[in-house]
Structures are given as structure tokens and as C-alpha cells.
Amino acid sequence: MCNMRSCRNKLRVILVPYPAQGHVTPMLKLASTFVTRGFEPILLTPDFIHTQITTTLHSQTEISFMSFPDGLKNDQPRDFFAIETVVENVLPVHLDRIIRTVNKDASVVCVVLDLLASSAVEVARRCGVSAAGFWPAMLATYCLIDAIPEMIKTGCISDTGSPQNLEKAQFLPNQPMLSTEDLPWLIGTPAARKSRFKFWKRTLERSRNLKWMLVNSFPEEYIDFKQLKAASQPKVLLVGPLNKHAIIQNSSFWEEDLSCMEWLEKQKQNSVVYISFGSWVSPIGEAKVKSLALTLEALGLPFIWVLGFAWREGLPEGYSERVSRQGRIVSWAPQMKVLQHRAVGLYLTHCGWNSTMEAIQCRKRMLCYPVAGDQFVNCAYIVKMWKIGVKINGFEEKDIEEGLRKVIEDGEMENRLMKLYMRTMGEQARARVMANITDLVDDISELNGQLHLKNVDHHFFHL
């Protein structure tokens, strides 16, 4: 299925996101920057999310959308391993076909693939198309994955990814100390952890064949980025955060409950806690849902809580009715609008990268409760390096009260947030992203003999 317009002589870029909300959102924003540089981007996704995306973005005419049959049954869970099967076994056949079909009436000059969809690397090579990787998370987590061979060599981890007799370690120079349980692949059962680590090793090996790696991040001051660029293969280009630099701002898979915005208008400034644990992993479990619910009620905190219907069984009986004046429970919220609102003073978050960047963009302090994957590394930066949030260990009253106290008593946190905002979203950051996108466009142009692209209008940020 495809909504491509007939457009000969266009130079096309095919973008292949990993099919999860936190990956599709930044990939769509990257696609919008390609539009402004004279390319026609095509976003390729499996059927199970294609309709959701195109329904949300029905008015977006500059990005084309294509889908492929994923082979998943309607009742099959869309967990990591099911999606890995789709990306590994189903995607390559259809991507090959689509590249060759599109090339009949236009030139596919580049495939941009989420690093978690690394099976596309060989397809691009076989079709004679340049390939760029896309890392939707922070630079530090990319460096952590990139350091796997060195970590095995030095004995930090085993060849199956298990930590070796360490409680806390500094896995990268000048980086925060991490618990051995904080490594991104240490999720689930021992068998699941080994499978995830095998996935990452395979992904890393394939990434060595990429020409560029586009990272949705900014140069953390604790990483020697010049040394990284000199030593890295592929060539690393920082193109983030994309939150503020893209035309597309809303690409939610789910319908947003806008009623919470009306409720927010009636609340005092900086009084509301916004709570969201993301869309990808099971949030926190029913027992913790109940614990957090009772704590919010006991403390009388005004709140907006994003909680899917599947997890509301953890709420105490009659809870929603009891707290109907105190707060709002919604299945999905217009997150940026909520975070930008004057009434929201605090964000209780799982520390997903997109959410972290949105919190910085809206200059909201954070209570951090990482759940899985790269969220632990992000949390370490938020709490230890940037000092714009506080980590909590649970949802009992004492946990939330202590976290609130630390946030309120830190009189410099607001200033640190503003400084970080300027470093990541200000004029210099905007110029850096522009320069890196230009660098990529020039490389693509030269490789494809399309040097006229260098003269395309470079003023592409409509802020």
C-alpha cells in the first residue's frame, strides 16, 4: 500500500524505522528535514502500524508512506521478539522489491534505517544504494553499544553479555557510574537477555558497513566527540534533538485525550504532576500502579496520568471516581501540549529519550523511574550529570515525598534546565544540526552525481 504521488526525477530517500512509537516519531521528524532539502522521503513500515501513522498524518502530503505485510496474527503480541522476526525475516524481501520498483521512475539515493532494523543494510548494498543508520536515542547509549567488543575484551561482560562480578562500573570513560543491571540488553529472563545481546552484537557488526550514523542527540560534554568522529566507522553525525527542528510535531499512534487540557486550565501554576511511562514496554506492573495511585491520593497531588486500559486493573476499586477532581487518568495525552502548560511543574517519567528531550525543551523538572533498556543510562545523565531530576526507588508515600522534597529544595535546578535547554535547543544547536544535515546531503549528492542539490535552500527550520 502506498500514497506516493507520481513525481518523476525526484530524488528519493527510503526511511525504515523500527516499528515502535519511540522510534517512528524521530524518524518522521528526520523525514521532514529531507523534504525541505529537496528530497522525497518514503517511510516504510509494517502493516500493523501503517494505518495508525497515515491516519494521524493524513494532512502531511510531503512524506510518502509505504507498507509491507508483516505476517503477524491479529492476536499476536507486538513484543520485542515478534517484531525482531518481522524486521529480520520479512522486511528484507519487501524492501528489496520496493527499492527496485521505486527506482523505475525515480532515483533512490539513500536508505536511512533505524539501527534496530539492521537487516536493511545488506538489502541496500545489494541494490547499490547508499545506507545511513539512524540512532533515535542519546549519543552515550550509542557509544555504549559500540563499546561491546571492548567490554568483552577487558572482561567487563562475558561473550553473552552478562556482567562479570561487578556491582557498579564505569563502562565508558568520563561517563556516569552504572549498575551492572543498567546495561540496555539486560531485560527479562536469562534467555531473553542472551537473545537481546546476540541481537545487539549482530546489529553492531552490520553497522560497520554503513556510510553514516545519524544520532538524534547533541554532543554531551563528557564525550570526546572529535575523537569519536576520527575513529568511528560509520561517520557519526549528530542531528538532534529533532524535537524542535522538524515540521512534524505530532505523530502519535493513539488518539489523544484532549479533555485533560481543559482540566489543566483550571489548575494553579506549577502544581500538576504529569505521569507517563511511555508506550513500548509494560509500564510498571499492577502492584506498582496500585501503590502510585494510593500515594497520589494520599498526598493530594493534582496529576495527569497516562495509563492504558490494560493496566487500569491495578487501580483500587472506585479510584477514578474518587480522584475525579484531583486528577485525570487518560489512555494517551498530547504530551508536548501538557508539558508546555504553565500548570505542570513536574514530570514523573520512565526516562525514554524522546520524553527526556521534550522535558528539556519544556524545561520541566523530572522524577525518574527508569523501566528498561536505555532508560537507565538516560536517567544517570538526568540525575548525575545534568542534575535536572531526581531518581526515585518506588511509589510509596516516602519515595514520592522524598523525591518532591529534593526537587523543590534544589534552587539551582531551574537554572541548569535553562542552560541545558539553550545548549540543546538554542541558536548554536540549530546551526549545528543544519551543518550536519548539509554534510549528509553533500555526501549523498556527490555519491549519486547530483551536485545540484548543494544549491537547495538550506534554510529549512520553520520554528
Short mmCIF file of C-alpha atoms in Angstrom, two decimals:
data_model
loop_
_atom_site.label_atom_id
_atom_site.label_comp_id
_atom_site.label_asym_id
_atom_site.label_seq_id
_atom_site.Cartn_x
_atom_site.Cartn_y
_atom_site.Cartn_z
CA MET A 1 0.00 0.00 0.00
CA CYS A 2 1.35 3.42 -0.89
CA ASN A 3 0.20 7.01 -1.12
CA MET A 4 3.13 8.14 -3.29
CA ARG A 5 2.42 10.87 -5.72
CA SER A 6 3.59 10.50 -9.29
CA CYS A 7 6.78 12.51 -9.30
CA ARG A 8 9.48 11.63 -11.79
CA ASN A 9 13.02 12.93 -11.40
CA LYS A 10 12.61 13.29 -7.65
CA LEU A 11 15.46 12.01 -5.57
CA ARG A 12 14.02 9.67 -3.02
CA VAL A 13 15.19 8.59 0.40
CA ILE A 14 13.61 5.48 1.90
CA LEU A 15 13.40 5.61 5.68
CA VAL A 16 12.97 2.38 7.63
CA PRO A 17 12.11 2.94 11.31
CA TYR A 18 11.97 0.23 13.93
CA PRO A 19 8.19 -0.17 14.33
CA ALA A 20 7.67 1.32 17.80
CA GLN A 21 6.38 4.78 18.76
CA GLY A 22 9.66 6.00 20.26
CA HIS A 23 11.48 5.12 17.03
CA VAL A 24 8.90 6.17 14.44
CA THR A 25 8.40 9.65 15.93
CA PRO A 26 12.01 10.88 15.49
CA MET A 27 12.30 9.12 12.12
CA LEU A 28 9.27 11.07 10.87
CA LYS A 29 10.85 14.30 12.06
CA LEU A 30 14.05 13.37 10.24
CA ALA A 31 11.97 12.68 7.13
CA SER A 32 10.52 16.20 7.32
CA THR A 33 14.04 17.67 7.16
CA PHE A 34 14.68 15.70 3.97
CA VAL A 35 11.55 17.25 2.45
CA THR A 36 12.95 20.73 2.99
CA ARG A 37 16.21 19.73 1.31
CA GLY A 38 14.61 18.78 -2.00
CA PHE A 39 14.20 15.04 -1.44
CA GLU A 40 11.04 12.99 -1.45
CA PRO A 41 11.18 10.76 1.62
CA ILE A 42 9.31 7.46 1.76
CA LEU A 43 8.57 5.97 5.17
CA LEU A 44 8.34 2.16 5.10
CA THR A 45 6.56 0.39 7.95
CA PRO A 46 4.82 -2.96 8.54
CA ASP A 47 1.07 -3.13 8.12
CA PHE A 48 0.30 -3.21 11.82
CA ILE A 49 1.35 0.42 12.31
CA HIS A 50 0.96 1.82 8.78
CA THR A 51 -2.73 2.70 9.17
CA GLN A 52 -2.15 4.30 12.56
CA ILE A 53 0.58 6.55 11.17
CA THR A 54 -1.21 7.60 7.99
CA THR A 55 -4.45 8.28 9.87
CA THR A 56 -2.64 10.61 12.27
CA LEU A 57 -0.71 12.34 9.48
CA HIS A 58 -3.42 12.42 6.83
CA SER A 59 -2.70 16.09 6.08
CA GLN A 60 1.05 15.56 5.65
CA THR A 61 1.48 15.39 1.87
CA GLU A 62 5.23 15.80 1.53
CA ILE A 63 6.17 12.42 3.01
CA SER A 64 5.10 9.28 1.20
CA PHE A 65 4.10 6.18 3.15
CA MET A 66 4.53 2.57 2.08
CA SER A 67 3.81 -0.61 4.00
CA PHE A 68 4.59 -4.30 3.77
CA PRO A 69 2.71 -7.34 5.10
CA ASP A 70 4.17 -8.26 8.47
CA GLY A 71 2.71 -11.76 8.80
CA LEU A 72 1.63 -11.17 12.41
CA LYS A 73 -1.72 -12.53 13.57
CA ASN A 74 -4.24 -10.06 14.99
CA ASP A 75 -3.99 -11.51 18.49
CA GLN A 76 -0.20 -11.84 18.45
CA PRO A 77 1.62 -9.56 20.94
CA ARG A 78 3.85 -6.92 19.33
CA ASP A 79 6.74 -7.56 21.72
CA PHE A 80 10.46 -7.25 21.03
CA PHE A 81 10.92 -10.78 19.74
CA ALA A 82 7.84 -10.77 17.47
CA ILE A 83 8.96 -7.50 15.90
CA GLU A 84 12.53 -8.78 15.59
CA THR A 85 11.18 -11.67 13.49
CA VAL A 86 9.35 -9.22 11.21
CA VAL A 87 12.36 -6.94 10.82
CA GLU A 88 14.82 -9.78 10.34
CA ASN A 89 12.86 -12.18 8.12
CA VAL A 90 10.08 -10.23 6.41
CA LEU A 91 11.43 -6.70 5.87
CA PRO A 92 14.43 -7.57 3.60
CA VAL A 93 12.32 -9.21 0.87
CA HIS A 94 9.88 -6.31 0.65
CA LEU A 95 12.50 -3.58 0.95
CA ASP A 96 14.43 -5.11 -1.96
CA ARG A 97 11.27 -5.16 -4.06
CA ILE A 98 10.29 -1.60 -3.14
CA ILE A 99 13.74 -0.13 -3.90
CA ARG A 100 13.74 -1.74 -7.34
CA THR A 101 10.15 -0.65 -8.04
CA VAL A 102 10.71 2.96 -6.98
CA ASN A 103 13.93 3.11 -8.99
CA LYS A 104 11.97 2.57 -12.19
CA ASP A 105 10.62 6.14 -12.16
CA ALA A 106 12.93 7.92 -9.70
CA SER A 107 16.32 7.56 -8.07
CA VAL A 108 16.56 6.09 -4.59
CA VAL A 109 19.72 7.83 -3.41
CA CYS A 110 19.80 6.62 0.17
CA VAL A 111 18.21 4.22 2.62
CA VAL A 112 18.06 5.56 6.19
CA LEU A 113 17.46 2.69 8.56
CA ASP A 114 16.90 2.53 12.28
CA LEU A 115 19.85 0.65 13.73
CA LEU A 116 17.40 -1.85 15.21
CA ALA A 117 16.32 -2.65 11.63
CA SER A 118 19.85 -3.59 10.59
CA SER A 119 18.72 -6.31 8.16
CA ALA A 120 18.16 -3.42 5.72
CA VAL A 121 21.92 -2.77 5.47
CA GLU A 122 22.57 -5.77 3.22
CA VAL A 123 19.47 -5.03 1.13
CA ALA A 124 20.71 -1.51 0.38
CA ARG A 125 24.17 -2.86 -0.54
CA ARG A 126 22.67 -5.48 -2.85
CA CYS A 127 20.56 -2.81 -4.58
CA GLY A 128 23.53 -0.46 -4.97
CA VAL A 129 22.07 2.25 -2.71
CA SER A 130 23.97 4.15 -0.01
CA ALA A 131 22.84 3.40 3.54
CA ALA A 132 22.76 5.59 6.64
CA GLY A 133 21.97 4.30 10.10
CA PHE A 134 19.72 6.19 12.49
CA TRP A 135 20.08 6.04 16.25
CA PRO A 136 16.97 7.63 17.83
CA ALA A 137 18.48 7.77 21.32
CA MET A 138 21.31 9.65 23.02
CA LEU A 139 24.93 9.60 21.91
CA ALA A 140 26.10 7.98 25.16
CA THR A 141 23.93 4.90 24.61
CA TYR A 142 25.21 4.55 21.03
CA CYS A 143 28.75 4.69 22.41
CA LEU A 144 27.83 2.03 24.97
CA ILE A 145 26.61 -0.36 22.28
CA ASP A 146 29.64 0.49 20.13
CA ALA A 147 31.90 -0.44 23.07
CA ILE A 148 30.60 -4.03 23.36
CA PRO A 149 33.72 -5.62 21.78
CA GLU A 150 35.98 -3.65 24.13
CA MET A 151 33.84 -4.56 27.15
CA ILE A 152 34.16 -8.26 26.25
CA LYS A 153 37.90 -7.89 25.65
CA THR A 154 38.50 -6.23 29.04
CA GLY A 155 36.29 -8.70 30.89
CA CYS A 156 33.57 -6.21 31.92
CA ILE A 157 30.99 -8.52 30.37
CA SER A 158 31.01 -12.11 29.13
CA ASP A 159 30.64 -13.04 25.48
CA THR A 160 26.92 -13.50 26.19
CA GLY A 161 26.59 -10.01 27.70
CA SER A 162 26.49 -10.92 31.39
CA PRO A 163 28.24 -8.53 33.82
CA GLN A 164 31.35 -10.02 35.39
CA ASN A 165 31.35 -9.74 39.20
CA LEU A 166 30.70 -6.00 39.33
CA GLU A 167 28.14 -4.02 41.30
CA LYS A 168 28.81 -0.64 39.70
CA ALA A 169 31.15 0.21 36.86
CA GLN A 170 32.17 2.99 34.53
CA PHE A 171 31.63 1.30 31.19
CA LEU A 172 32.76 4.37 29.21
CA PRO A 173 35.45 6.96 30.05
CA ASN A 174 34.11 10.03 31.89
CA GLN A 175 30.58 8.58 31.96
CA PRO A 176 28.27 8.07 34.94
CA MET A 177 28.77 5.01 37.09
CA LEU A 178 26.15 2.42 36.16
CA SER A 179 24.82 -0.62 37.94
CA THR A 180 25.60 -3.83 36.09
CA GLU A 181 21.84 -4.26 35.72
CA ASP A 182 21.59 -0.98 33.78
CA LEU A 183 23.06 -2.28 30.51
CA PRO A 184 20.44 -1.95 27.74
CA TRP A 185 20.20 -5.64 26.87
CA LEU A 186 19.62 -6.84 30.45
CA ILE A 187 15.84 -7.15 30.18
CA GLY A 188 13.73 -10.15 31.10
CA THR A 189 14.74 -13.73 31.75
CA PRO A 190 18.35 -15.01 31.35
CA ALA A 191 17.39 -16.50 27.98
CA ALA A 192 15.80 -13.23 26.84
CA ARG A 193 18.92 -11.31 27.90
CA LYS A 194 21.17 -13.59 25.87
CA SER A 195 18.90 -13.24 22.84
CA ARG A 196 18.87 -9.44 23.13
CA PHE A 197 22.65 -9.34 23.44
CA LYS A 198 23.00 -11.57 20.37
CA PHE A 199 20.71 -9.12 18.57
CA TRP A 200 22.93 -6.17 19.55
CA LYS A 201 26.16 -7.89 18.52
CA ARG A 202 24.67 -8.71 15.11
CA THR A 203 23.39 -5.14 14.80
CA LEU A 204 26.80 -3.71 15.66
CA GLU A 205 28.57 -5.93 13.13
CA ARG A 206 26.20 -4.86 10.36
CA SER A 207 26.53 -1.19 11.27
CA ARG A 208 30.21 -1.26 10.29
CA ASN A 209 29.04 -1.37 6.65
CA LEU A 210 27.09 1.90 6.93
CA LYS A 211 28.47 5.13 5.50
CA TRP A 212 26.85 7.40 8.10
CA MET A 213 25.27 7.11 11.52
CA LEU A 214 22.73 9.85 12.27
CA VAL A 215 22.31 10.23 16.02
CA ASN A 216 19.29 12.03 17.46
CA SER A 217 21.44 13.65 20.12
CA PHE A 218 23.73 16.53 20.91
CA PRO A 219 27.43 16.43 21.93
CA GLU A 220 27.43 15.62 25.62
CA GLU A 221 30.33 17.50 27.18
CA TYR A 222 31.56 14.27 28.76
CA ILE A 223 32.24 12.54 25.44
CA ASP A 224 35.24 13.42 23.29
CA PHE A 225 33.22 13.76 20.11
CA LYS A 226 36.18 14.82 17.94
CA GLN A 227 37.98 11.62 18.86
CA LEU A 228 34.79 9.63 18.25
CA LYS A 229 34.40 11.11 14.76
CA ALA A 230 38.04 10.44 13.89
CA ALA A 231 37.92 6.81 14.99
CA SER A 232 34.40 5.80 14.03
CA GLN A 233 33.12 3.78 11.14
CA PRO A 234 30.46 4.73 10.11
CA LYS A 235 30.77 8.52 10.12
CA VAL A 236 28.78 9.86 13.11
CA LEU A 237 26.61 12.94 12.52
CA LEU A 238 24.63 14.44 15.39
CA VAL A 239 21.25 15.58 14.07
CA GLY A 240 19.35 16.12 17.28
CA PRO A 241 17.45 16.73 19.19
CA LEU A 242 14.93 16.61 16.36
CA ASN A 243 12.05 17.67 18.63
CA LYS A 244 12.31 21.36 17.80
CA HIS A 245 13.91 21.20 14.36
CA ALA A 246 11.20 19.39 12.42
CA ILE A 247 7.99 20.35 10.69
CA ILE A 248 6.15 17.30 12.04
CA GLN A 249 5.38 17.66 15.74
CA ASN A 250 2.60 15.12 16.32
CA SER A 251 2.91 11.52 15.15
CA SER A 252 1.17 9.59 17.90
CA PHE A 253 -0.13 6.11 17.09
CA TRP A 254 -3.02 6.63 19.50
CA GLU A 255 -5.88 9.05 19.83
CA GLU A 256 -5.03 11.76 22.33
CA ASP A 257 -7.45 12.63 25.11
CA LEU A 258 -7.69 16.41 24.86
CA SER A 259 -10.07 16.73 27.82
CA CYS A 260 -7.05 16.85 30.15
CA MET A 261 -6.10 20.20 28.61
CA GLU A 262 -9.42 21.74 29.72
CA TRP A 263 -8.80 20.42 33.23
CA LEU A 264 -5.24 21.85 33.20
CA GLU A 265 -6.57 25.34 32.54
CA LYS A 266 -8.25 25.30 35.95
CA GLN A 267 -5.10 24.33 37.89
CA LYS A 268 -2.60 26.55 39.67
CA GLN A 269 0.77 27.28 38.10
CA ASN A 270 3.42 24.55 38.62
CA SER A 271 1.03 22.47 40.73
CA VAL A 272 0.40 19.43 38.50
CA VAL A 273 2.47 16.24 38.22
CA TYR A 274 2.43 14.72 34.72
CA ILE A 275 2.97 10.95 34.77
CA SER A 276 3.84 8.80 31.78
CA PHE A 277 5.90 5.64 31.44
CA GLY A 278 5.97 5.54 27.65
CA SER A 279 4.40 3.27 25.09
CA TRP A 280 6.82 0.44 24.44
CA VAL A 281 7.34 -1.79 27.47
CA SER A 282 4.78 -2.83 30.06
CA PRO A 283 4.92 0.25 32.27
CA ILE A 284 5.42 -0.72 35.92
CA GLY A 285 3.17 -3.65 36.81
CA GLU A 286 -0.20 -3.76 38.55
CA ALA A 287 1.20 -3.73 42.10
CA LYS A 288 3.15 -0.54 41.44
CA VAL A 289 0.18 1.02 39.64
CA LYS A 290 -1.84 0.48 42.83
CA SER A 291 0.96 1.83 45.03
CA LEU A 292 1.36 5.01 42.94
CA ALA A 293 -2.41 5.52 42.78
CA LEU A 294 -2.77 5.37 46.55
CA THR A 295 0.22 7.67 47.07
CA LEU A 296 -1.16 10.32 44.72
CA GLU A 297 -4.50 10.18 46.52
CA ALA A 298 -2.93 10.35 49.98
CA LEU A 299 -0.70 13.30 49.11
CA GLY A 300 -3.49 15.15 47.31
CA LEU A 301 -1.23 15.92 44.34
CA PRO A 302 -3.00 17.22 41.21
CA PHE A 303 -1.98 14.92 38.37
CA ILE A 304 -2.42 13.79 34.79
CA TRP A 305 -1.57 10.10 34.47
CA VAL A 306 -1.18 8.36 31.11
CA LEU A 307 -2.34 4.82 31.81
CA GLY A 308 -3.58 2.39 29.19
CA PHE A 309 -6.80 0.47 29.80
CA ALA A 310 -4.89 -2.82 30.09
CA TRP A 311 -3.14 -1.53 33.21
CA ARG A 312 -6.10 0.03 34.99
CA GLU A 313 -6.89 -3.26 36.70
CA GLY A 314 -4.12 -2.27 39.08
CA LEU A 315 -6.13 0.74 40.26
CA PRO A 316 -8.04 0.39 43.53
CA GLU A 317 -11.79 -0.14 43.14
CA GLY A 318 -13.61 3.12 42.53
CA TYR A 319 -10.35 5.05 42.29
CA SER A 320 -11.10 7.07 39.14
CA GLU A 321 -14.33 8.36 40.63
CA ARG A 322 -12.69 9.26 43.96
CA VAL A 323 -9.92 11.34 42.35
CA SER A 324 -12.01 12.85 39.55
CA ARG A 325 -11.45 16.38 40.89
CA GLN A 326 -7.86 15.83 41.97
CA GLY A 327 -6.53 14.46 38.69
CA ARG A 328 -7.09 12.94 35.28
CA ILE A 329 -6.29 9.42 34.06
CA VAL A 330 -6.05 9.23 30.26
CA SER A 331 -5.12 6.45 27.87
CA TRP A 332 -2.93 8.84 25.86
CA ALA A 333 -2.15 12.53 26.23
CA PRO A 334 -0.97 15.32 23.91
CA GLN A 335 2.36 15.16 25.69
CA MET A 336 4.07 18.27 24.33
CA LYS A 337 0.99 20.41 24.98
CA VAL A 338 0.80 19.07 28.52
CA LEU A 339 4.49 19.64 29.24
CA GLN A 340 4.36 23.15 27.81
CA HIS A 341 1.45 24.12 30.06
CA ARG A 342 2.11 26.55 32.90
CA ALA A 343 0.21 24.34 35.39
CA VAL A 344 2.59 21.40 35.00
CA GLY A 345 5.51 21.66 37.40
CA LEU A 346 6.93 18.15 37.44
CA TYR A 347 7.23 15.15 35.12
CA LEU A 348 7.28 11.62 36.58
CA THR A 349 8.91 9.74 33.72
CA HIS A 350 10.48 6.46 32.64
CA CYS A 351 13.35 8.49 31.08
CA GLY A 352 12.77 7.45 27.48
CA TRP A 353 14.94 9.58 25.21
CA ASN A 354 12.10 11.36 23.38
CA SER A 355 10.42 12.13 26.70
CA THR A 356 13.71 13.36 28.17
CA MET A 357 14.24 15.76 25.26
CA GLU A 358 10.68 17.01 25.47
CA ALA A 359 11.11 17.66 29.19
CA ILE A 360 14.26 19.69 28.46
CA GLN A 361 12.51 21.55 25.65
CA CYS A 362 9.66 22.46 28.01
CA ARG A 363 12.06 22.99 30.92
CA LYS A 364 10.28 20.63 33.31
CA ARG A 365 11.97 19.02 36.28
CA MET A 366 11.82 15.24 36.44
CA LEU A 367 11.15 12.46 38.91
CA CYS A 368 12.85 9.49 37.29
CA TYR A 369 11.78 5.86 37.38
CA PRO A 370 13.54 4.02 34.51
CA VAL A 371 11.94 0.75 33.46
CA ALA A 372 14.07 -0.88 30.73
CA GLY A 373 16.70 -0.54 28.03
CA ASP A 374 18.49 2.77 27.55
CA GLN A 375 16.31 4.49 30.16
CA PHE A 376 18.82 3.72 32.92
CA VAL A 377 21.64 5.47 31.05
CA ASN A 378 19.37 8.44 30.31
CA CYS A 379 18.41 8.57 33.99
CA ALA A 380 22.08 8.61 35.03
CA TYR A 381 22.62 11.69 32.86
CA ILE A 382 19.46 13.43 34.10
CA VAL A 383 20.31 12.87 37.76
CA LYS A 384 24.11 12.74 37.97
CA MET A 385 25.45 14.74 35.02
CA TRP A 386 22.84 17.35 34.18
CA LYS A 387 21.21 17.41 37.65
CA ILE A 388 17.76 18.30 36.32
CA GLY A 389 15.88 15.49 38.03
CA VAL A 390 15.79 13.08 40.96
CA LYS A 391 15.61 9.28 40.81
CA ILE A 392 13.02 7.53 42.95
CA ASN A 393 13.17 3.88 44.00
CA GLY A 394 9.46 3.20 44.28
CA PHE A 395 5.98 4.68 44.61
CA GLU A 396 5.28 4.57 48.32
CA GLU A 397 4.49 7.87 50.01
CA LYS A 398 8.01 8.18 51.43
CA ASP A 399 9.54 7.67 47.94
CA ILE A 400 7.43 10.36 46.27
CA GLU A 401 7.68 12.78 49.20
CA GLU A 402 11.47 12.46 49.32
CA GLY A 403 11.73 12.97 45.55
CA LEU A 404 9.49 16.03 45.69
CA ARG A 405 11.49 17.47 48.56
CA LYS A 406 14.80 17.08 46.71
CA VAL A 407 13.40 18.71 43.58
CA ILE A 408 11.84 21.62 45.46
CA GLU A 409 14.88 22.26 47.67
CA ASP A 410 17.30 22.34 44.72
CA GLY A 411 17.18 26.04 43.95
CA GLU A 412 19.61 25.74 41.03
CA MET A 413 17.74 23.05 39.10
CA GLU A 414 15.71 25.58 37.12
CA ASN A 415 18.87 27.43 36.06
CA ARG A 416 20.54 24.18 35.00
CA LEU A 417 17.47 23.29 32.94
CA MET A 418 17.60 26.65 31.16
CA LYS A 419 21.32 26.28 30.41
CA LEU A 420 20.80 22.76 29.06
CA TYR A 421 17.84 23.97 27.01
CA MET A 422 19.98 26.67 25.40
CA ARG A 423 22.79 24.21 24.68
CA THR A 424 20.47 21.69 23.06
CA MET A 425 17.71 23.83 21.53
CA GLY A 426 19.26 27.29 21.09
CA GLU A 427 20.70 29.04 18.04
CA GLN A 428 24.08 27.28 18.16
CA ALA A 429 22.39 23.89 18.43
CA ARG A 430 20.15 24.77 15.47
CA ALA A 431 23.18 25.79 13.40
CA ARG A 432 24.98 22.56 14.31
CA VAL A 433 22.07 20.38 13.21
CA MET A 434 21.82 22.38 9.97
CA ALA A 435 25.54 21.90 9.28
CA ASN A 436 25.36 18.15 9.88
CA ILE A 437 22.32 17.69 7.65
CA THR A 438 24.11 19.73 4.98
CA ASP A 439 27.15 17.48 5.40
CA LEU A 440 24.98 14.42 4.80
CA VAL A 441 23.18 15.97 1.81
CA ASP A 442 26.51 16.92 0.22
CA ASP A 443 27.86 13.40 0.70
CA ILE A 444 24.72 11.86 -0.82
CA SER A 445 24.82 14.34 -3.70
CA GLU A 446 28.42 13.56 -4.58
CA LEU A 447 27.94 9.80 -4.33
CA ASN A 448 24.96 9.99 -6.69
CA GLY A 449 26.33 12.59 -9.08
CA GLN A 450 23.58 15.05 -8.13
CA LEU A 451 25.73 18.02 -7.20
CA HIS A 452 22.89 20.48 -7.87
CA LEU A 453 21.42 19.50 -4.53
CA LYS A 454 24.11 21.60 -2.85
CA ASN A 455 22.26 24.67 -4.03
CA VAL A 456 18.94 23.71 -2.47
CA ASP A 457 17.73 26.27 0.08
CA HIS A 458 19.46 25.43 3.36
CA HIS A 459 17.06 27.48 5.47
CA PHE A 460 14.88 24.55 6.39
CA PHE A 461 13.97 25.08 10.04
CA HIS A 462 10.50 26.58 10.32
CA LEU A 463 10.40 27.35 14.02
#
